[in-house]
PDB file of C-alpha atoms and ligand atoms in Angstrom:
ATOM      1  CA  MET C   1      22.021   2.227 -14.564  1.00 56.00           C
ATOM      2  CA  ALA C   2      21.113  -0.720 -16.794  1.00 64.00           C
ATOM      3  CA  GLU C   3      24.254  -2.604 -15.695  1.00 67.00           C
ATOM      4  CA  GLN C   4      22.827  -2.684 -12.156  1.00 82.00           C
ATOM      5  CA  GLU C   5      19.786  -4.711 -13.227  1.00 83.00           C
ATOM      6  CA  PRO C   6      21.243  -8.214 -12.508  1.00 87.00           C
ATOM      7  CA  LEU C   7      22.285  -6.955  -9.050  1.00 91.00           C
ATOM      8  CA  TYR C   8      18.784  -5.615  -8.379  1.00 96.00           C
ATOM      9  CA  ALA C   9      17.226  -8.890  -9.555  1.00 95.00           C
ATOM     10  CA  ARG C  10      19.434 -10.812  -7.117  1.00 96.00           C
ATOM     11  CA  ARG C  11      18.642  -8.449  -4.258  1.00 96.00           C
ATOM     12  CA  ARG C  12      14.943  -8.776  -5.067  1.00 97.00           C
ATOM     13  CA  GLU C  13      15.225 -12.558  -4.834  1.00 97.00           C
ATOM     14  CA  GLU C  14      16.884 -12.180  -1.406  1.00 97.00           C
ATOM     15  CA  MET C  15      14.078  -9.843  -0.321  1.00 97.00           C
ATOM     16  CA  VAL C  16      11.500 -12.465  -1.344  1.00 98.00           C
ATOM     17  CA  GLU C  17      13.385 -15.164   0.606  1.00 97.00           C
ATOM     18  CA  GLN C  18      13.407 -12.945   3.672  1.00 97.00           C
ATOM     19  CA  LEU C  19       9.672 -12.269   3.360  1.00 98.00           C
ATOM     20  CA  ARG C  20       9.133 -16.022   3.178  1.00 98.00           C
ATOM     21  CA  ARG C  21      11.219 -16.524   6.354  1.00 97.00           C
ATOM     22  CA  TYR C  22       9.148 -13.831   8.075  1.00 97.00           C
ATOM     23  CA  GLY C  23       6.010 -15.853   7.355  1.00 97.00           C
ATOM     24  CA  ILE C  24       4.627 -14.469   4.083  1.00 98.00           C
ATOM     25  CA  THR C  25       3.300 -17.624   2.400  1.00 97.00           C
ATOM     26  CA  SER C  26       1.005 -16.484  -0.438  1.00 98.00           C
ATOM     27  CA  ALA C  27       2.593 -17.486  -3.769  1.00 98.00           C
ATOM     28  CA  ARG C  28       0.786 -14.596  -5.475  1.00 98.00           C
ATOM     29  CA  VAL C  29       2.202 -12.062  -3.028  1.00 98.00           C
ATOM     30  CA  LEU C  30       5.741 -13.455  -3.264  1.00 98.00           C
ATOM     31  CA  GLU C  31       5.554 -13.456  -7.067  1.00 98.00           C
ATOM     32  CA  ALA C  32       4.440  -9.811  -7.057  1.00 98.00           C
ATOM     33  CA  PHE C  33       7.475  -8.877  -4.918  1.00 98.00           C
ATOM     34  CA  ARG C  34       9.702 -10.796  -7.323  1.00 97.00           C
ATOM     35  CA  SER C  35       8.316  -9.058 -10.412  1.00 97.00           C
ATOM     36  CA  VAL C  36       7.868  -5.414  -9.336  1.00 98.00           C
ATOM     37  CA  GLU C  37      11.167  -3.510  -9.532  1.00 97.00           C
ATOM     38  CA  ARG C  38      11.137  -1.787  -6.167  1.00 98.00           C
ATOM     39  CA  HIS C  39      14.217   0.328  -7.013  1.00 97.00           C
ATOM     40  CA  ARG C  40      12.187   2.152  -9.692  1.00 97.00           C
ATOM     41  CA  PHE C  41      10.183   3.760  -6.865  1.00 97.00           C
ATOM     42  CA  PHE C  42      13.352   5.288  -5.349  1.00 96.00           C
ATOM     43  CA  ALA C  43      15.255   8.391  -6.480  1.00 95.00           C
ATOM     44  CA  PRO C  44      18.251   7.358  -8.641  1.00 93.00           C
ATOM     45  CA  GLY C  45      20.730   8.202  -5.857  1.00 94.00           C
ATOM     46  CA  ASP C  46      18.850   6.103  -3.285  1.00 95.00           C
ATOM     47  CA  ARG C  47      18.345   2.899  -5.276  1.00 95.00           C
ATOM     48  CA  ALA C  48      21.027   0.975  -3.363  1.00 93.00           C
ATOM     49  CA  TYR C  49      18.622   1.049  -0.374  1.00 95.00           C
ATOM     50  CA  ALA C  50      15.610  -0.271  -2.270  1.00 96.00           C
ATOM     51  CA  TYR C  51      15.924  -3.901  -1.212  1.00 96.00           C
ATOM     52  CA  ASN C  52      16.698  -3.408   2.487  1.00 93.00           C
ATOM     53  CA  ASP C  53      13.772  -4.433   4.663  1.00 90.00           C
ATOM     54  CA  CYS C  54      13.101  -0.992   6.048  1.00 93.00           C
ATOM     55  CA  ALA C  55      10.992   2.088   5.409  1.00 94.00           C
ATOM     56  CA  PHE C  56      12.823   4.850   3.506  1.00 96.00           C
ATOM     57  CA  PRO C  57      12.245   8.615   3.196  1.00 95.00           C
ATOM     58  CA  ILE C  58      10.683   9.708  -0.115  1.00 95.00           C
ATOM     59  CA  GLY C  59      10.518  13.444   0.621  1.00 94.00           C
ATOM     60  CA  TYR C  60       7.759  15.690   2.041  1.00 95.00           C
ATOM     61  CA  GLY C  61       8.260  13.935   5.424  1.00 94.00           C
ATOM     62  CA  GLN C  62       6.806  10.695   4.020  1.00 94.00           C
ATOM     63  CA  THR C  63       8.217   7.182   3.615  1.00 94.00           C
ATOM     64  CA  ILE C  64       7.914   4.198   1.309  1.00 95.00           C
ATOM     65  CA  SER C  65       6.717   1.395   3.605  1.00 94.00           C
ATOM     66  CA  GLN C  66       9.040  -1.468   4.537  1.00 95.00           C
ATOM     67  CA  PRO C  67       8.669  -4.479   2.160  1.00 97.00           C
ATOM     68  CA  TYR C  68       7.432  -6.682   5.031  1.00 97.00           C
ATOM     69  CA  THR C  69       4.651  -4.203   5.867  1.00 97.00           C
ATOM     70  CA  VAL C  70       3.500  -4.020   2.226  1.00 98.00           C
ATOM     71  CA  ALA C  71       3.597  -7.836   1.990  1.00 98.00           C
ATOM     72  CA  TYR C  72       1.677  -8.199   5.261  1.00 98.00           C
ATOM     73  CA  MET C  73      -1.154  -5.879   4.168  1.00 98.00           C
ATOM     74  CA  THR C  74      -1.266  -7.427   0.709  1.00 98.00           C
ATOM     75  CA  SER C  75      -1.533 -10.903   2.272  1.00 98.00           C
ATOM     76  CA  LEU C  76      -4.448  -9.785   4.463  1.00 98.00           C
ATOM     77  CA  LEU C  77      -6.142  -8.515   1.297  1.00 98.00           C
ATOM     78  CA  VAL C  78      -5.506 -11.494  -0.980  1.00 98.00           C
ATOM     79  CA  GLU C  79      -6.780 -14.005   1.599  1.00 97.00           C
ATOM     80  CA  ARG C  80     -10.131 -12.210   1.821  1.00 98.00           C
ATOM     81  CA  CYS C  81     -10.435 -10.601  -1.596  1.00 97.00           C
ATOM     82  CA  PRO C  82      -8.563 -12.468  -4.348  1.00 97.00           C
ATOM     83  CA  VAL C  83      -9.818 -10.270  -7.242  1.00 98.00           C
ATOM     84  CA  GLY C  84     -11.557  -6.943  -7.804  1.00 98.00           C
ATOM     85  CA  ARG C  85     -11.386  -3.182  -7.464  1.00 98.00           C
ATOM     86  CA  ILE C  86      -9.051  -1.835  -4.814  1.00 98.00           C
ATOM     87  CA  LEU C  87      -8.691   1.678  -3.428  1.00 99.00           C
ATOM     88  CA  GLU C  88      -5.371   2.585  -1.859  1.00 98.00           C
ATOM     89  CA  VAL C  89      -5.261   5.646   0.415  1.00 98.00           C
ATOM     90  CA  GLY C  90      -1.714   7.101   0.478  1.00 98.00           C
ATOM     91  CA  THR C  91      -0.029   6.559  -2.905  1.00 98.00           C
ATOM     92  CA  GLY C  92       3.376   7.703  -1.597  1.00 97.00           C
ATOM     93  CA  SER C  93       6.018   6.218  -3.911  1.00 97.00           C
ATOM     94  CA  GLY C  94       3.408   4.151  -5.783  1.00 98.00           C
ATOM     95  CA  TYR C  95       5.043   0.834  -4.833  1.00 98.00           C
ATOM     96  CA  GLN C  96       2.065  -0.711  -3.004  1.00 98.00           C
ATOM     97  CA  ALA C  97      -0.229   0.268  -5.890  1.00 98.00           C
ATOM     98  CA  ALA C  98       2.173  -1.357  -8.389  1.00 98.00           C
ATOM     99  CA  ILE C  99       2.246  -4.574  -6.317  1.00 98.00           C
ATOM    100  CA  LEU C 100      -1.583  -4.712  -6.375  1.00 98.00           C
ATOM    101  CA  ASP C 101      -1.651  -3.953 -10.111  1.00 98.00           C
ATOM    102  CA  SER C 102       0.810  -6.768 -10.837  1.00 98.00           C
ATOM    103  CA  MET C 103      -1.518  -9.172  -9.010  1.00 98.00           C
ATOM    104  CA  GLY C 104      -4.338  -8.341 -11.411  1.00 98.00           C
ATOM    105  CA  TYR C 105      -6.434  -6.024  -9.237  1.00 98.00           C
ATOM    106  CA  SER C 106      -7.958  -2.835 -10.698  1.00 98.00           C
ATOM    107  CA  VAL C 107      -6.180  -0.174  -8.669  1.00 98.00           C
ATOM    108  CA  TYR C 108      -7.326   3.310  -7.649  1.00 99.00           C
ATOM    109  CA  THR C 109      -5.052   5.373  -5.436  1.00 98.00           C
ATOM    110  CA  VAL C 110      -5.332   8.760  -3.693  1.00 98.00           C
ATOM    111  CA  GLU C 111      -2.486  10.939  -2.351  1.00 98.00           C
ATOM    112  CA  ARG C 112      -2.713  14.295  -0.545  1.00 98.00           C
ATOM    113  CA  VAL C 113       0.817  15.556  -1.381  1.00 98.00           C
ATOM    114  CA  ALA C 114       0.927  16.932  -4.940  1.00 98.00           C
ATOM    115  CA  GLY C 115       4.667  16.294  -5.432  1.00 97.00           C
ATOM    116  CA  LEU C 116       4.310  12.612  -4.527  1.00 98.00           C
ATOM    117  CA  CYS C 117       1.203  12.204  -6.679  1.00 98.00           C
ATOM    118  CA  ARG C 118       3.073  13.663  -9.651  1.00 98.00           C
ATOM    119  CA  ARG C 119       6.194  11.574  -9.087  1.00 97.00           C
ATOM    120  CA  ALA C 120       4.202   8.341  -8.771  1.00 98.00           C
ATOM    121  CA  SER C 121       2.348   9.138 -11.984  1.00 98.00           C
ATOM    122  CA  LEU C 122       5.698   9.440 -13.823  1.00 98.00           C
ATOM    123  CA  VAL C 123       6.836   6.047 -12.501  1.00 98.00           C
ATOM    124  CA  PHE C 124       3.496   4.427 -13.432  1.00 98.00           C
ATOM    125  CA  ARG C 125       3.861   5.854 -16.931  1.00 98.00           C
ATOM    126  CA  GLU C 126       7.491   4.668 -17.261  1.00 97.00           C
ATOM    127  CA  LEU C 127       6.467   1.171 -16.195  1.00 97.00           C
ATOM    128  CA  GLY C 128       3.335   1.213 -18.375  1.00 97.00           C
ATOM    129  CA  LEU C 129       0.985   0.611 -15.435  1.00 98.00           C
ATOM    130  CA  ASP C 130      -2.707   1.364 -15.734  1.00 97.00           C
ATOM    131  CA  ILE C 131      -3.393   2.743 -12.251  1.00 98.00           C
ATOM    132  CA  GLU C 132      -5.987   5.470 -11.657  1.00 98.00           C
ATOM    133  CA  GLN C 133      -4.736   8.277  -9.448  1.00 98.00           C
ATOM    134  CA  ARG C 134      -6.235  11.270  -7.731  1.00 98.00           C
ATOM    135  CA  LEU C 135      -4.788  14.119  -5.680  1.00 98.00           C
ATOM    136  CA  GLY C 136      -6.869  14.809  -2.579  1.00 98.00           C
ATOM    137  CA  ASP C 137      -7.951  13.751   0.878  1.00 98.00           C
ATOM    138  CA  GLY C 138      -8.186   9.964   0.705  1.00 98.00           C
ATOM    139  CA  SER C 139      -9.763   9.762   4.169  1.00 98.00           C
ATOM    140  CA  LEU C 140     -12.930  10.646   2.221  1.00 98.00           C
ATOM    141  CA  GLY C 141     -12.344   7.781  -0.229  1.00 98.00           C
ATOM    142  CA  TRP C 142     -13.173   8.132  -3.932  1.00 98.00           C
ATOM    143  CA  GLU C 143     -16.923   8.073  -4.133  1.00 98.00           C
ATOM    144  CA  GLU C 144     -17.295   8.245  -7.941  1.00 98.00           C
ATOM    145  CA  LYS C 145     -15.273   5.047  -8.310  1.00 98.00           C
ATOM    146  CA  SER C 146     -16.935   3.139  -5.449  1.00 98.00           C
ATOM    147  CA  PRO C 147     -17.917   0.487  -4.459  1.00 98.00           C
ATOM    148  CA  PHE C 148     -14.564  -1.171  -3.801  1.00 98.00           C
ATOM    149  CA  ASP C 149     -13.900  -4.824  -3.019  1.00 98.00           C
ATOM    150  CA  GLY C 150     -10.946  -3.766  -0.901  1.00 98.00           C
ATOM    151  CA  ILE C 151      -9.542  -0.553   0.573  1.00 99.00           C
ATOM    152  CA  ILE C 152      -5.975  -0.362   1.887  1.00 98.00           C
ATOM    153  CA  VAL C 153      -4.990   2.644   3.998  1.00 98.00           C
ATOM    154  CA  THR C 154      -1.201   3.024   4.115  1.00 98.00           C
ATOM    155  CA  ALA C 155      -1.167   5.684   6.857  1.00 97.00           C
ATOM    156  CA  GLY C 156      -2.208   5.472  10.527  1.00 98.00           C
ATOM    157  CA  ALA C 157      -5.777   6.588  11.291  1.00 98.00           C
ATOM    158  CA  PRO C 158      -7.419   7.516  14.618  1.00 98.00           C
ATOM    159  CA  ARG C 159     -10.535   5.471  13.723  1.00 98.00           C
ATOM    160  CA  PRO C 160     -11.929   3.741  10.620  1.00 98.00           C
ATOM    161  CA  PRO C 161     -12.877   6.624   8.272  1.00 98.00           C
ATOM    162  CA  ALA C 162     -16.685   6.462   7.865  1.00 98.00           C
ATOM    163  CA  PRO C 163     -16.688   7.247   4.085  1.00 98.00           C
ATOM    164  CA  LEU C 164     -14.376   4.296   3.491  1.00 98.00           C
ATOM    165  CA  LEU C 165     -16.824   1.935   5.226  1.00 98.00           C
ATOM    166  CA  THR C 166     -19.663   3.335   3.082  1.00 98.00           C
ATOM    167  CA  GLN C 167     -17.655   2.841  -0.113  1.00 98.00           C
ATOM    168  CA  LEU C 168     -17.056  -0.878   0.528  1.00 98.00           C
ATOM    169  CA  ALA C 169     -18.960  -3.415  -1.570  1.00 98.00           C
ATOM    170  CA  ASP C 170     -20.815  -6.156   0.317  1.00 97.00           C
ATOM    171  CA  SER C 171     -18.150  -8.601   1.646  1.00 97.00           C
ATOM    172  CA  GLY C 172     -15.554  -5.884   0.900  1.00 98.00           C
ATOM    173  CA  VAL C 173     -12.632  -5.392   3.291  1.00 98.00           C
ATOM    174  CA  LEU C 174     -11.018  -2.277   4.753  1.00 98.00           C
ATOM    175  CA  ILE C 175      -7.416  -2.773   5.872  1.00 98.00           C
ATOM    176  CA  VAL C 176      -6.311   0.108   8.068  1.00 98.00           C
ATOM    177  CA  PRO C 177      -3.668   0.665  10.772  1.00 98.00           C
ATOM    178  CA  LEU C 178      -5.446   2.287  13.757  1.00 98.00           C
ATOM    179  CA  GLY C 179      -3.729   4.290  16.489  1.00 97.00           C
ATOM    180  CA  GLY C 180      -1.584   7.315  17.238  1.00 94.00           C
ATOM    181  CA  SER C 181       2.117   8.139  17.115  1.00 91.00           C
ATOM    182  CA  GLU C 182       2.979   5.377  19.636  1.00 94.00           C
ATOM    183  CA  GLY C 183       2.024   2.744  17.036  1.00 97.00           C
ATOM    184  CA  GLN C 184      -0.988   1.448  15.149  1.00 98.00           C
ATOM    185  CA  ARG C 185      -2.773  -1.885  15.214  1.00 98.00           C
ATOM    186  CA  MET C 186      -3.406  -3.425  11.807  1.00 98.00           C
ATOM    187  CA  THR C 187      -7.159  -3.834  11.569  1.00 98.00           C
ATOM    188  CA  VAL C 188      -9.339  -5.584   8.986  1.00 98.00           C
ATOM    189  CA  ILE C 189     -12.994  -4.611   8.776  1.00 98.00           C
ATOM    190  CA  THR C 190     -15.273  -6.741   6.596  1.00 98.00           C
ATOM    191  CA  ARG C 191     -18.644  -5.451   5.434  1.00 98.00           C
ATOM    192  CA  ARG C 192     -21.561  -7.876   5.826  1.00 97.00           C
ATOM    193  CA  LYS C 193     -24.467  -5.832   4.412  1.00 93.00           C
ATOM    194  CA  ASP C 194     -25.038  -3.269   7.168  1.00 91.00           C
ATOM    195  CA  ARG C 195     -22.807  -4.963   9.719  1.00 97.00           C
ATOM    196  CA  PHE C 196     -19.047  -4.621  10.025  1.00 98.00           C
ATOM    197  CA  GLU C 197     -16.805  -7.355  11.451  1.00 98.00           C
ATOM    198  CA  GLU C 198     -13.444  -6.370  12.909  1.00 98.00           C
ATOM    199  CA  GLU C 199     -10.253  -8.442  13.134  1.00 98.00           C
ATOM    200  CA  LEU C 200      -7.134  -7.202  14.923  1.00 98.00           C
ATOM    201  CA  PHE C 201      -3.522  -7.989  13.970  1.00 98.00           C
ATOM    202  CA  HIS C 202       0.004  -6.828  14.851  1.00 96.00           C
ATOM    203  CA  MET C 203       1.282  -3.345  15.691  1.00 97.00           C
ATOM    204  CA  PHE C 204       3.076  -1.250  13.040  1.00 97.00           C
ATOM    205  CA  ALA C 205       4.520   2.267  12.693  1.00 95.00           C
ATOM    206  CA  PHE C 206       3.012   4.373   9.896  1.00 95.00           C
ATOM    207  CA  VAL C 207       3.043   8.073   9.093  1.00 95.00           C
ATOM    208  CA  PRO C 208      -0.291   9.693  10.081  1.00 97.00           C
ATOM    209  CA  LEU C 209      -3.365   9.799   7.858  1.00 98.00           C
ATOM    210  CA  ILE C 210      -4.013  13.545   7.671  1.00 98.00           C
ATOM    211  CA  GLY C 211      -7.460  14.681   6.611  1.00 98.00           C
ATOM    212  CA  ARG C 212     -11.111  15.269   7.446  1.00 98.00           C
ATOM    213  CA  GLU C 213     -11.576  11.677   8.663  1.00 98.00           C
ATOM    214  CA  GLY C 214      -7.995  11.292   9.858  1.00 98.00           C
ATOM    215  CA  TRP C 215      -5.712  13.364  12.060  1.00 97.00           C
ATOM    216  CA  ARG C 216      -5.858  17.145  11.900  1.00 91.00           C
ATOM    217  CA  LYS C 217      -2.119  17.723  11.578  1.00 77.00           C
ATOM    218  CA  GLY C 218       1.040  15.615  11.031  1.00 57.00           C
TER     219      GLY C 218
HETATM  220  N1  SAH K   1       1.704   3.210  -0.051  1.00 53.29           N
HETATM  221  C1  SAH K   1       2.900   4.042   0.001  1.00 53.29           C
HETATM  222  C2  SAH K   1       3.243   4.380   1.430  1.00 53.29           C
HETATM  223  C3  SAH K   1       3.325   5.850   1.595  1.00 53.29           C
HETATM  224  S1  SAH K   1       3.360   6.486   3.254  1.00 53.29           S
HETATM  225  C4  SAH K   1       4.048   3.418  -0.744  1.00 53.29           C
HETATM  226  O1  SAH K   1       3.921   2.262  -1.205  1.00 53.29           O
HETATM  227  O2  SAH K   1       5.079   4.069  -0.917  1.00 53.29           O
HETATM  228  C5  SAH K   1       1.701   7.101   3.394  1.00 53.29           C
HETATM  229  C6  SAH K   1       1.266   8.142   2.417  1.00 53.29           C
HETATM  230  O3  SAH K   1      -0.047   8.550   2.797  1.00 53.29           O
HETATM  231  C7  SAH K   1       2.103   9.406   2.354  1.00 53.29           C
HETATM  232  O4  SAH K   1       2.526   9.608   1.034  1.00 53.29           O
HETATM  233  C8  SAH K   1       1.138  10.510   2.798  1.00 53.29           C
HETATM  234  O5  SAH K   1       1.346  11.745   2.138  1.00 53.29           O
HETATM  235  C9  SAH K   1      -0.209   9.899   2.435  1.00 53.29           C
HETATM  236  N2  SAH K   1      -1.386  10.442   3.122  1.00 53.29           N
HETATM  237  C10 SAH K   1      -1.516  10.819   4.413  1.00 53.29           C
HETATM  238  N3  SAH K   1      -2.773  11.251   4.647  1.00 53.29           N
HETATM  239  C11 SAH K   1      -3.454  11.131   3.474  1.00 53.29           C
HETATM  240  C12 SAH K   1      -4.795  11.395   3.053  1.00 53.29           C
HETATM  241  N4  SAH K   1      -5.730  11.885   3.893  1.00 53.29           N
HETATM  242  N5  SAH K   1      -5.139  11.152   1.773  1.00 53.29           N
HETATM  243  C13 SAH K   1      -4.230  10.666   0.892  1.00 53.29           C
HETATM  244  N6  SAH K   1      -2.945  10.390   1.226  1.00 53.29           N
HETATM  245  C14 SAH K   1      -2.569  10.607   2.495  1.00 53.29           C
END
């Protein structure tokens, strides 16, 4: 495995160049993609696919998001919230959480599938990352750890989950893809005291957010 490392480093550099061509400009985001070893979030037999710009199955009917999608959401966050405490809903492989951690955010992440939660915790431990994890319904947020400066939902929701809005700090941002199986519009909601401002971005394709404040069934 170790002899593959120079190859992975080169492929990572190519991935960063492609993200740049696709319009990702934040130096902090590009540096995070250069430093986090994406292949570590793949099963050993699947690591050859780690640097292709596509989503990839990680078991339990779930996927690790495409690099461009992770970079896009991270860019929306960093422009509005350069530092602070971030909640991620949908740990999945753990890659998005690791990207946020490498940028210096304090990261909290919730996953509803026990097997994925466990696997991500092993990878975090191997990489020595200090990321707080919880198994449960992330559509309800993580109240004990709130308020958050940013919340990133990495699954498609029917509407902005109300508990997530409540758990935002003042000027905090919720980044959430909204819509059904035909596609979801990336949406940023910024809290201004008791008001919420909404900005709409491009369409994406995520797995569904399943939970009390999400969809009933996948
Ligand atoms: N951020 C992940 C992407 C994973 S795909 C990564 O970097 O790999 C979305 C994940 O959201 C899936 O793992 C799915 O199980 C999870 N999910 C769906 N509904 C959820 C909910 N209500 N609470 C927590 N996780 C949820």
